Short mmCIF file of C-alpha atoms in Angstrom, two decimals:
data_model
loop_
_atom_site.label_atom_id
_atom_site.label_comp_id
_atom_site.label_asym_id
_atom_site.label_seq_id
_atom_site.Cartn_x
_atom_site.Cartn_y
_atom_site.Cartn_z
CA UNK H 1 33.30 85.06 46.69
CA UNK H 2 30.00 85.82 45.17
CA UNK H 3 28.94 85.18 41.45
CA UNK H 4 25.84 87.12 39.97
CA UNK H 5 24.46 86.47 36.65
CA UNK H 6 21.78 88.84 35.42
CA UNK H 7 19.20 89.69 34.10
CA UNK H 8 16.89 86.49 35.92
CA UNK H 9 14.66 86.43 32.78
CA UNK H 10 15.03 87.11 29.39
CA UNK H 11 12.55 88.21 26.83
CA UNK H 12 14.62 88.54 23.05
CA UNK H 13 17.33 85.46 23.64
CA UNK H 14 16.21 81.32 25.07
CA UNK H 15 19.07 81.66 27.72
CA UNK H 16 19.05 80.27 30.89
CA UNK H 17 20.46 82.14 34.21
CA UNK H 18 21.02 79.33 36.31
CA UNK H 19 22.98 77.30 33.38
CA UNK H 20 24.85 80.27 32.72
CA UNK H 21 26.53 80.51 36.53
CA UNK H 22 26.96 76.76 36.82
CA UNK H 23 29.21 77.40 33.55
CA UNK H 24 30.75 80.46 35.27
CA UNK H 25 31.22 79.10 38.65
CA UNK H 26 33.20 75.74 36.80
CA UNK H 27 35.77 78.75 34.83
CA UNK H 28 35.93 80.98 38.08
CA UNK H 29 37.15 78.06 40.00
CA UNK H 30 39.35 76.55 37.25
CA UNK H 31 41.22 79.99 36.40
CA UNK H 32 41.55 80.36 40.64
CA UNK H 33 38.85 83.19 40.45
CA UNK H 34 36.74 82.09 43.11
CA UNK H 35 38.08 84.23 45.43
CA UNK H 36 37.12 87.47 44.42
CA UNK H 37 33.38 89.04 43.49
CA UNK H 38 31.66 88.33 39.73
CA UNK H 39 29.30 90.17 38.49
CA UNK H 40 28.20 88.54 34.66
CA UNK H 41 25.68 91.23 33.24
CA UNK H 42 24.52 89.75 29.58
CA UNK H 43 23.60 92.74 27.84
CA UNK H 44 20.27 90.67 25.89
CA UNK H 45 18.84 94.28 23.90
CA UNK H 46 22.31 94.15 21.65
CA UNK H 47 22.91 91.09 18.73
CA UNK H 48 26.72 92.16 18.75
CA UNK H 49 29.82 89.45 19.93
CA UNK H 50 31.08 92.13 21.96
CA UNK H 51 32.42 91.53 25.76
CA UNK H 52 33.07 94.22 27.99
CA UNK H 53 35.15 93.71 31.14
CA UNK H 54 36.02 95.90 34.10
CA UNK H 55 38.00 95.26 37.03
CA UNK H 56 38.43 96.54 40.53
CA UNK H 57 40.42 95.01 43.20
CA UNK H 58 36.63 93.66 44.70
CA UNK H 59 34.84 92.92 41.91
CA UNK H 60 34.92 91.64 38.07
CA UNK H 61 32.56 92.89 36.09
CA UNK H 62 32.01 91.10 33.33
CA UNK H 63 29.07 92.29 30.21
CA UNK H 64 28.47 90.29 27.15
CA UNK H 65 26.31 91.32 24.46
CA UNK H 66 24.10 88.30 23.78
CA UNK H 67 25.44 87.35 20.55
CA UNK H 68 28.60 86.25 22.26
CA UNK H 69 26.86 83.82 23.93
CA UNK H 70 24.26 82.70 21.01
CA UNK H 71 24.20 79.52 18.68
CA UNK H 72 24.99 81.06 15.28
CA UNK H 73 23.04 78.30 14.17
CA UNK H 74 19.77 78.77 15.94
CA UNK H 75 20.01 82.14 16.57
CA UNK H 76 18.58 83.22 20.02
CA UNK H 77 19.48 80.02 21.09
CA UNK H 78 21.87 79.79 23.84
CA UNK H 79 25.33 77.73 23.27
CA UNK H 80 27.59 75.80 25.87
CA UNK H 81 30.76 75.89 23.46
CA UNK H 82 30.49 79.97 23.41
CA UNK H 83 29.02 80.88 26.72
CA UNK H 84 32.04 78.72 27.88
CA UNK H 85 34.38 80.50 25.75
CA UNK H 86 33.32 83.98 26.10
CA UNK H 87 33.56 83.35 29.86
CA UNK H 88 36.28 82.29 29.73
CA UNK H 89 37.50 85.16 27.61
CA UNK H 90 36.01 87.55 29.77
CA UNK H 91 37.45 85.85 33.14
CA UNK H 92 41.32 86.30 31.50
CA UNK H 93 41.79 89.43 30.74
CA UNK H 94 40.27 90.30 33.94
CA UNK H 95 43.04 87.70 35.56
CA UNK H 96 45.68 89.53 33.58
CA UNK H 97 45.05 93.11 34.56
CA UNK H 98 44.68 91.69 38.07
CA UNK H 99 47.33 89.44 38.66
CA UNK H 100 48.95 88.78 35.08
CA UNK H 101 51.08 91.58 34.53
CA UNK H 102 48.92 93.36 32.46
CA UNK H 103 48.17 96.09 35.80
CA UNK H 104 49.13 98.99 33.51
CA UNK H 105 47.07 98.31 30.35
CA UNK H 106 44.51 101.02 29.14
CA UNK H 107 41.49 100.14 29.48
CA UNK H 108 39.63 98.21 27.23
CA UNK H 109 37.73 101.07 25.10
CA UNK H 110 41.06 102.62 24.61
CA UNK H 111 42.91 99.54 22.91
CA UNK H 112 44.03 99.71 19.73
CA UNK H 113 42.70 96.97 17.45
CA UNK H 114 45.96 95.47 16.87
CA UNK H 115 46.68 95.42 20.70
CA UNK H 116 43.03 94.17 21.38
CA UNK H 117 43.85 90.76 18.58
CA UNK H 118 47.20 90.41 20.37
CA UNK H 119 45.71 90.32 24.25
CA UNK H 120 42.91 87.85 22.10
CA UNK H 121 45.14 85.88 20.45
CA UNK H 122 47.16 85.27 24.32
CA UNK H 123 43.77 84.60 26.05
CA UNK H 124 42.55 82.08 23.10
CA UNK H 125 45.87 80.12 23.05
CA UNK H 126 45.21 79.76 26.77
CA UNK H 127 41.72 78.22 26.35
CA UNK H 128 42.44 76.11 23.57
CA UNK H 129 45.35 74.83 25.92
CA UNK H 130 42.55 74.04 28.08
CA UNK H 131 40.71 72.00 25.50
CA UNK H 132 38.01 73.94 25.04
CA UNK H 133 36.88 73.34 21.41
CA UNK H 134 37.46 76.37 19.38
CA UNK H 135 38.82 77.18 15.65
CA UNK H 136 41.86 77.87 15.64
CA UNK H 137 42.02 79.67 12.15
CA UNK H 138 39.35 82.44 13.02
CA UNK H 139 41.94 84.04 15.56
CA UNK H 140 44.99 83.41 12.92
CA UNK H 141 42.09 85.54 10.42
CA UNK H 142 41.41 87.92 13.25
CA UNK H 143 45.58 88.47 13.92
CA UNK H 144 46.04 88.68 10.18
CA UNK H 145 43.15 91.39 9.66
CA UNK H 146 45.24 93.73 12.92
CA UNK H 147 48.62 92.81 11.68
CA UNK H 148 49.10 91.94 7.94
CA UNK H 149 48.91 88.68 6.03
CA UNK H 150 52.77 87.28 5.59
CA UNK H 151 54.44 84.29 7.41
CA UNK H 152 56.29 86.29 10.13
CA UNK H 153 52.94 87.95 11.09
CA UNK H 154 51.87 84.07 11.64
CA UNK H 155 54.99 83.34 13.51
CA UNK H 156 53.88 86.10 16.01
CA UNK H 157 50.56 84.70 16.42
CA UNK H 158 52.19 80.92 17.04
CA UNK H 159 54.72 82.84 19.54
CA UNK H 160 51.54 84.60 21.19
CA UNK H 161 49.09 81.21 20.96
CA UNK H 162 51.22 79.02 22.29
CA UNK H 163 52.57 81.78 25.15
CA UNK H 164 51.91 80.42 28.96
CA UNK H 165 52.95 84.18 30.22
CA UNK H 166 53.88 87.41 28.97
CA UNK H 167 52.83 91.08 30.33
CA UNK H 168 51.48 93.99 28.86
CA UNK H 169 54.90 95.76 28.13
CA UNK H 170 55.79 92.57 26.26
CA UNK H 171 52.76 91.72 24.29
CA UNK H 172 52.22 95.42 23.37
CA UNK H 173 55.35 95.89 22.11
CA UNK H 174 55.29 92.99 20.02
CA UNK H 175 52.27 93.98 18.58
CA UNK H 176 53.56 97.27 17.69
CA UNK H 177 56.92 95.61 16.13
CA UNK H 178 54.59 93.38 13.97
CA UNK H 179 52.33 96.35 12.71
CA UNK H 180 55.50 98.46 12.02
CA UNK H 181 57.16 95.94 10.36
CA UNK H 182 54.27 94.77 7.50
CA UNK H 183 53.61 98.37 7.16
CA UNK L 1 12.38 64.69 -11.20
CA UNK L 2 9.56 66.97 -9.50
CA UNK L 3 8.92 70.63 -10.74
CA UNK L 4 8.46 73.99 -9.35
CA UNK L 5 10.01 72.49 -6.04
CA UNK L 6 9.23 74.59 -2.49
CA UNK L 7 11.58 76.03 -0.30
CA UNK L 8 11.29 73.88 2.03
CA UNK L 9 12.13 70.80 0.24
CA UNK L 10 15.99 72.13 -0.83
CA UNK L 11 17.75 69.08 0.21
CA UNK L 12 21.00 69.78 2.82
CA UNK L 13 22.71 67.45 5.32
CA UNK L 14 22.50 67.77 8.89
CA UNK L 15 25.17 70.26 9.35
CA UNK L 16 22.54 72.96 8.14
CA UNK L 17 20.32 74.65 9.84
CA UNK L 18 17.67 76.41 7.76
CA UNK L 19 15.59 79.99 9.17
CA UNK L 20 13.18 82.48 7.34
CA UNK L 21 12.91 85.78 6.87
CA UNK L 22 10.10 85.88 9.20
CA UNK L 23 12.88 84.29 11.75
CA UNK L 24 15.29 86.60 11.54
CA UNK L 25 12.82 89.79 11.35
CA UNK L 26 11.00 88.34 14.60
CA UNK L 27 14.70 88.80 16.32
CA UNK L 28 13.89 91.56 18.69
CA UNK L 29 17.47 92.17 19.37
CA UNK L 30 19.69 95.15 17.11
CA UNK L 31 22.99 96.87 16.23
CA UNK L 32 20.31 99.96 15.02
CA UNK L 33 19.02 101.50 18.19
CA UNK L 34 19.70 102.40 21.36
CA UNK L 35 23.33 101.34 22.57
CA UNK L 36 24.34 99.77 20.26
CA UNK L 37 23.58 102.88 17.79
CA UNK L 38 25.59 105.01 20.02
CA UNK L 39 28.39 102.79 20.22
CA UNK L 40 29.40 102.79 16.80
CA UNK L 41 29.87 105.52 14.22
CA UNK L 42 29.10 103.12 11.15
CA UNK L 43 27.91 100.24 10.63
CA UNK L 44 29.52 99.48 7.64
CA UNK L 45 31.49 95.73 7.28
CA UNK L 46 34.91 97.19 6.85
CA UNK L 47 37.94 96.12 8.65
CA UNK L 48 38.14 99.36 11.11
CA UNK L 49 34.88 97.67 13.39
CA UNK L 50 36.12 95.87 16.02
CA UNK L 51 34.17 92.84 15.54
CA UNK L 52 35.34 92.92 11.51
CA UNK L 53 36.71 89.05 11.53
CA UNK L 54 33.69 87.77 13.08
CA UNK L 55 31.48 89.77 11.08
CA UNK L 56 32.82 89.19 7.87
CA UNK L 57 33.18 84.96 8.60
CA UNK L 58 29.15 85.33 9.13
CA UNK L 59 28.95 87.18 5.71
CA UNK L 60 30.79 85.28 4.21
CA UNK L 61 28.91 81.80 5.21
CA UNK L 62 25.93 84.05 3.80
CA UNK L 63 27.34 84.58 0.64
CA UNK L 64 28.13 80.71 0.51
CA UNK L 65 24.59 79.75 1.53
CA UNK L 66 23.36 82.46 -1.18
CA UNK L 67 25.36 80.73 -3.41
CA UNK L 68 23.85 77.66 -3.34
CA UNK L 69 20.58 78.59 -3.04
CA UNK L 70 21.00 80.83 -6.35
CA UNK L 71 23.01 77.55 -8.13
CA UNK L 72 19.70 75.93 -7.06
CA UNK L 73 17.63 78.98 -8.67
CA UNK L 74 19.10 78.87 -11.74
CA UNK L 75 18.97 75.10 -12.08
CA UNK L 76 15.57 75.00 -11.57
CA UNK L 77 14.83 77.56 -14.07
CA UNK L 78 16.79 75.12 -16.47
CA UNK L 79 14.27 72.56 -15.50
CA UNK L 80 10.68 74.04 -14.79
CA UNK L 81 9.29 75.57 -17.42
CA UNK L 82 8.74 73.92 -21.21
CA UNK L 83 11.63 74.66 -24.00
CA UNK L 84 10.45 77.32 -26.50
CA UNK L 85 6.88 77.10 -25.13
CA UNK L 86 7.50 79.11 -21.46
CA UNK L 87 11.47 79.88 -21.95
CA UNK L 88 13.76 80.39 -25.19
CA UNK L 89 16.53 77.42 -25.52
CA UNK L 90 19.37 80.34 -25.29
CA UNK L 91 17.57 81.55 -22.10
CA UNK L 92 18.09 78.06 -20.54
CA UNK L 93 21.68 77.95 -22.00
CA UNK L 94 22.28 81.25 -20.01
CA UNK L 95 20.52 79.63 -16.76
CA UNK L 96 23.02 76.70 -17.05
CA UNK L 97 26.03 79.10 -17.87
CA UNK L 98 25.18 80.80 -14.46
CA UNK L 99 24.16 77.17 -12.51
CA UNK L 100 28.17 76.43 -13.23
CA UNK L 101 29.38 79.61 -12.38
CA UNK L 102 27.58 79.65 -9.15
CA UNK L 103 28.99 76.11 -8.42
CA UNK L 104 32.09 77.34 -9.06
CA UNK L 105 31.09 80.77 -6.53
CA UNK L 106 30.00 77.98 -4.09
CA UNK L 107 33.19 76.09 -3.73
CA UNK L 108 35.22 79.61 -4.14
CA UNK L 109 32.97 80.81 -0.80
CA UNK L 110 33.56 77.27 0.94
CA UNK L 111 37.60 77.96 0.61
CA UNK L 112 37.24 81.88 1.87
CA UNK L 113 35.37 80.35 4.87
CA UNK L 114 38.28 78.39 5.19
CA UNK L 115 40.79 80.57 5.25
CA UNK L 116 38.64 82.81 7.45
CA UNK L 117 37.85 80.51 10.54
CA UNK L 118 34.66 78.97 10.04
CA UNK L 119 33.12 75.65 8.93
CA UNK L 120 29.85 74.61 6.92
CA UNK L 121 26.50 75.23 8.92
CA UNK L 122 27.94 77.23 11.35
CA UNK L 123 25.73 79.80 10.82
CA UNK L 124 21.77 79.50 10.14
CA UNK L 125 20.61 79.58 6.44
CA UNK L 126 18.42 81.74 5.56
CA UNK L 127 16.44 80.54 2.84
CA UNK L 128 14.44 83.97 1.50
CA UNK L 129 16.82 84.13 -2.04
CA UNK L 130 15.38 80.56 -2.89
CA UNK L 131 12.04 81.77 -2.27
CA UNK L 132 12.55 84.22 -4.79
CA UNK L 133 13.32 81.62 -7.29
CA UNK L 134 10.01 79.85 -7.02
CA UNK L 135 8.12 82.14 -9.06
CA UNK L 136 5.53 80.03 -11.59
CA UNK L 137 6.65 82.91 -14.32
CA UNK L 138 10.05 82.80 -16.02
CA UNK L 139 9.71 86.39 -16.44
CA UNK L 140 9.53 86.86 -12.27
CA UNK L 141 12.47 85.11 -12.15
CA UNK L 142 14.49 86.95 -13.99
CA UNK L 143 13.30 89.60 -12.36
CA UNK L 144 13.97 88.50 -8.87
CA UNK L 145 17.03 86.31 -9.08
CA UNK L 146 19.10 87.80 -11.83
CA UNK L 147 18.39 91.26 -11.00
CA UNK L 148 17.49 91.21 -7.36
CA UNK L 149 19.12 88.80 -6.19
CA UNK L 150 22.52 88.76 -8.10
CA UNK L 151 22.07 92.44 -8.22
CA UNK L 152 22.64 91.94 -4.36
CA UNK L 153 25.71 89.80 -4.58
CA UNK L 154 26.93 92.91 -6.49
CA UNK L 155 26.63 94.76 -3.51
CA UNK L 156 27.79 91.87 -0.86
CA UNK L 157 30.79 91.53 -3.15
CA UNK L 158 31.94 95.20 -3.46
CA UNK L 159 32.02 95.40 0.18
CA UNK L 160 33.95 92.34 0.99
CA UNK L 161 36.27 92.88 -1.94
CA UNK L 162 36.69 96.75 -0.56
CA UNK L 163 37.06 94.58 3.06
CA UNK L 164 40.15 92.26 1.50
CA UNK L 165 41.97 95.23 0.06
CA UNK L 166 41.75 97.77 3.01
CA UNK L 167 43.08 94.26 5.70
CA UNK L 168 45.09 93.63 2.93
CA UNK L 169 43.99 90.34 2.25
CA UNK L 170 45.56 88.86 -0.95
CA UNK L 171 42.67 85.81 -1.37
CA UNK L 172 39.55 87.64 -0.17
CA UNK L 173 40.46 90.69 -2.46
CA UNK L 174 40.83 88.25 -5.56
CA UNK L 175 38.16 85.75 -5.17
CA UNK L 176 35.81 88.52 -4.65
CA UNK L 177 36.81 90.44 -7.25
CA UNK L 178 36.51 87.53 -9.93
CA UNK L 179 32.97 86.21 -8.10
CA UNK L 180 31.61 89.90 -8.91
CA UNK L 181 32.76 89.99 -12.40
CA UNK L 182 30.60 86.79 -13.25
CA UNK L 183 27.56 88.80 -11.09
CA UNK L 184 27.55 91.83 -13.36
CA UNK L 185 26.92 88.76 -16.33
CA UNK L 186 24.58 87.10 -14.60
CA UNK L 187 22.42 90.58 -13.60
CA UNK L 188 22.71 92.01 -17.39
CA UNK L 189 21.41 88.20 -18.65
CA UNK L 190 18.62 89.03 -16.47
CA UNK L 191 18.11 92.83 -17.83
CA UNK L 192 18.57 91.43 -21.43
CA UNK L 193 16.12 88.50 -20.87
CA UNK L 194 13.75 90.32 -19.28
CA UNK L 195 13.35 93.49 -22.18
CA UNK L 196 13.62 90.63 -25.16
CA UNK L 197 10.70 88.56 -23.82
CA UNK L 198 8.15 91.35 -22.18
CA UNK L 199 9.19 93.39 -25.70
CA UNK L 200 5.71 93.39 -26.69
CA UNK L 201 4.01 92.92 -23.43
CA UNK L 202 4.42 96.05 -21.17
CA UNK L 203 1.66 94.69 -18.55
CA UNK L 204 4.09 91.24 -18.32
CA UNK L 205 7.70 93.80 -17.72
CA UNK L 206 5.64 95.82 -15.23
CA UNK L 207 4.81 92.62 -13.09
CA UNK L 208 7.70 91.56 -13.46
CA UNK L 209 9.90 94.92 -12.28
CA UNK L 210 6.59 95.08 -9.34
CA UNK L 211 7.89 91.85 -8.05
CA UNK L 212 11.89 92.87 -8.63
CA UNK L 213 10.93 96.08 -6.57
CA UNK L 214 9.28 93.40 -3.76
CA UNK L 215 12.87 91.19 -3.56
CA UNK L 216 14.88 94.21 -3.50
CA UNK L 217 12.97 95.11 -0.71
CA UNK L 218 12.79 91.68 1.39
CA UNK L 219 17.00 91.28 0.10
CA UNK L 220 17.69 95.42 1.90
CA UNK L 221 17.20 92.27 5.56
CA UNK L 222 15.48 95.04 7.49
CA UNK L 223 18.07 98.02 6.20
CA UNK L 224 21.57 96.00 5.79
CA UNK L 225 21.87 97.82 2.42
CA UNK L 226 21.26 101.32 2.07
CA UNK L 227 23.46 104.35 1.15
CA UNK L 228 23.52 104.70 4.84
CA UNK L 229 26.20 104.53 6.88
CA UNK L 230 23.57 102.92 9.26
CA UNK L 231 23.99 99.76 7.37
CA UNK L 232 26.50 97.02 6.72
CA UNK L 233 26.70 97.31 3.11
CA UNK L 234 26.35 99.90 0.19
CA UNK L 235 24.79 100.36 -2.85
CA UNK L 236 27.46 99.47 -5.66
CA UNK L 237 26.23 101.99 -7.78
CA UNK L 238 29.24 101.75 -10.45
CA UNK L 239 29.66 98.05 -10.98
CA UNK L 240 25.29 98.21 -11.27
CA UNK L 241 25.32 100.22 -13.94
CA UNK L 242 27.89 98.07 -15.63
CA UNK L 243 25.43 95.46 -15.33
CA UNK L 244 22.59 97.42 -16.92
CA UNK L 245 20.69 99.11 -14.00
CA UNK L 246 19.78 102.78 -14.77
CA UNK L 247 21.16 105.79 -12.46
CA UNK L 248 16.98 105.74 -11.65
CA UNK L 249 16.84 102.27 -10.69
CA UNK L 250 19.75 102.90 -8.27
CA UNK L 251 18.18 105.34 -7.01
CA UNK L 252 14.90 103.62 -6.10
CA UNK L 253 16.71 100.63 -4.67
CA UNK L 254 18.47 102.66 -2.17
CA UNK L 255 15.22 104.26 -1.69
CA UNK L 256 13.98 100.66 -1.19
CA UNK L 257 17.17 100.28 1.61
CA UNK L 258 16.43 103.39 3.33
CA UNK L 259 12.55 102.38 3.57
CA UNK L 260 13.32 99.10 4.54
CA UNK L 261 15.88 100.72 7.30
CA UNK L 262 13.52 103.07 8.59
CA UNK L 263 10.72 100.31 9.11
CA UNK L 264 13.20 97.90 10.81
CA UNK L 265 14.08 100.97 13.66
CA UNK L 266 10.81 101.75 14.22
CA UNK L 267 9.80 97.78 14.37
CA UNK L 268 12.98 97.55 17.22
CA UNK L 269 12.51 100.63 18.71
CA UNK L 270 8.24 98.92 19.35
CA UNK L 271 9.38 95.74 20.89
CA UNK L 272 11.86 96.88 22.96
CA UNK L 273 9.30 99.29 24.19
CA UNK L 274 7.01 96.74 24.86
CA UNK L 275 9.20 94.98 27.15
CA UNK L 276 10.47 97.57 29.64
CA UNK L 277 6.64 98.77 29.82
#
């Protein structure tokens, strides 16, 4: 297995390359991903928390924008908590569609945002089950803001958060349930 | 108790981490140009972008931040200048009507950041809406907090009000709603202030609406405001007129936005160039 982080150097964000695949080598080897090809291309131009992720049976492509890896308090700066996290985010869902059931899921550009929190809201329950540090309560907002705001939208997300394996056919369709039924 | 305090002596703990304008303008980085402009057909906080939660939790520690630093503003207006000498008793009365409402905005924000995910600090502070409080001049104050700057919350407010009721968002939809009916007071204090003291000194109102037209500038952060769809928030033309601002004024404000959008592009659009020659 390889891992490649790019770019080398960085001219708009303080981040470091080197840090960055000694982060990514750790998650690759604790999510069993180390025996496959990474490629982790942070997109430094764009300011946005966006992660994009594509998968082919060789390689995992995985392209943050930088803000996904940034300390909101020192902006530009680079942060261990959330270059951990969105690693680990990215390194998932690429484990899902791979070898988690989730082989027949559109892509990512062509999820809906409910679907997108849901999938989220799987993956986060997982990493907070790893004890990484995260808040908890920004994915219950995010799930709310796809799904509605009532207690059996929340009993979803706990069903979802706490989930050790579903598949796409499952998670989707609860998803859709949940939006159909605070509609 | 010192007067006329700077910037950067506001006192916070250590969970704060303070930035400038200057900062965040020397950020080389966008969601304007280039892919990021393709990628999106608005820009506008509203719950259809994909990153809305994250988004609005970072607007929303703004609007706490903004908060404090505006309870700070109108305290020190309270404080600075002489009673009846510099600035009326009933204009001081008015500052410390708006110091408790802000408090009141401040701990309202703190519980919305609650509910929405994210903690004190967690974002950096930026510290330009104090800076427009430090004018020497009463009158410049008026101008640049209550009309700038709470003419701004006006707009912040709208939007994340307009963000609550389209996610369907019970708290966000009320808070807001109540926080921007105490802004439209606070602005038309600050339109009423400023005609009843510059009454008979038109070279005193036209320094003072010079240095409003400045803040509303530095406050459009590099085009977030503008009636474009290009930026995160509008102008809330309705609830500004209920606060006193002419259809004119509303006008040259978005002006102001669209200027201040334009400049921020072509600043990107430079230093991006400059790296990849």
């Amino acid at each position: 297995m390889a891992l490649t982080v790019t770019p080398d150097t960085y001219n708009f964000v303080a981040f470091d390359t080197a840090y960055t695949a000694r982060i990514a080598e750790r998650m690759a080897t604790q999510l069993g991903l180390d025996d496959i090809d990474i490629l982790l291309a942070i997109n430094e131009n764009s300011s946005l928390t966006r992660i994009d992720v594509t998968v082919t049976d060789a390689l995992i492509t995985i392209a943050p924008h930088s803000g996904a890896l940034e300390d909101t308090r020192r902006p530009r700066q680079q942060s261990e908590l959330n270059t951990t996290i969105t690693i680990a985010r990215g390194m998932l869902r690429a484990r899902d569609r791979l070898r988690g059931g989730f082989a027949d899921a559109p892509a990512d550009a062509e999820l809906t945002l409910p679907q997108a929190a849901a999938w989220d809201t799987y993956i986060m329950g997982r990493i907070a089950h790893m004890d990484i540090v995260l808040n908890k309560q920004a994915w219950v907002y995010n799930f709310r803001n796809r799904h509605g705001f009532s207690d059996a939208v929340d009993a979803v997300f706990e069903k979802l958060w706490n989930c050790e394996s579903t598949t796409w056919a499952e998670l989707s369709s609860l998803s859709a349930n949940t939006v159909s039924v605070t509609a | 108790m010192k007067k006329f305090m700077p910037v950067e002596e506001l006192a916070r703990d250590e969970r704060f981490n303070q930035i400038t304008q200057a900062d965040r303008m020397a950020d080389g980085r966008n969601a304007l140009i280039g892919e990021a402009e393709k990628s999106r057909k608005s820009n506008r906080l509203t719950p259809a972008r994909p990153d809305a939660s994250e988004a609005a939790r970072a607007l929303m520690h703004g609007i706490f931040v903004g908060e404090i630093q505006a309870l700070e503003g109108a305290g020190r207006t309270c404080w600075d200048f002489t009673t009846g000498e510099e600035a009326p008793f009933e204009l001081k009365l008015d500052m410390a009507r708006q110091a408790w409402d802000e408090a009141r905005h401040v701990e309202i924000s703190l519980k919305l950041s609650d509910w929405m995910g994210s903690e004190i600090g967690q974002y950096a502070e930026n510290t330009v809406l104090f800076q427009a409080a430090c004018s020497n001049d009463p009158v410049l104050r008026l101008a640049g907090v209550n009309r700038a700057l709470e003419g701004l919350a006006i707009d912040v407010f709208t939007t994340m009000k307009e963000f609550g009721e389209i996610a369907g968002d019970p708290y966000l939809e009320f808070c807001e709603d109540w926080m921007l009916a105490d802004e439209v007071t606070h602005v038309k204090m600050g339109s009423d202030w400023l005609r009843k003291i510059t009454e008979n000194d038109p070279e005193r109102r036209k320094k003072a609406l010079e240095f409003q037209g400045i803040v509303d500038k530095m406050f459009s952060y590099g085009g977030s405001r503008s009636d474009s769809e290009e930026s995160s928030f509008a102008i809330a033309r309705r609830f500004r007129e209920l606060a006193g601002f002419t259809e004119d004024e509303n006008d040259h404000i978005a002006d102001l936005g669209m200027q201040a959008l334009n400049e921020r592009k072509a600043q990107l659009r430079e230093k991006q160039a400059a790296v990849t020659n």
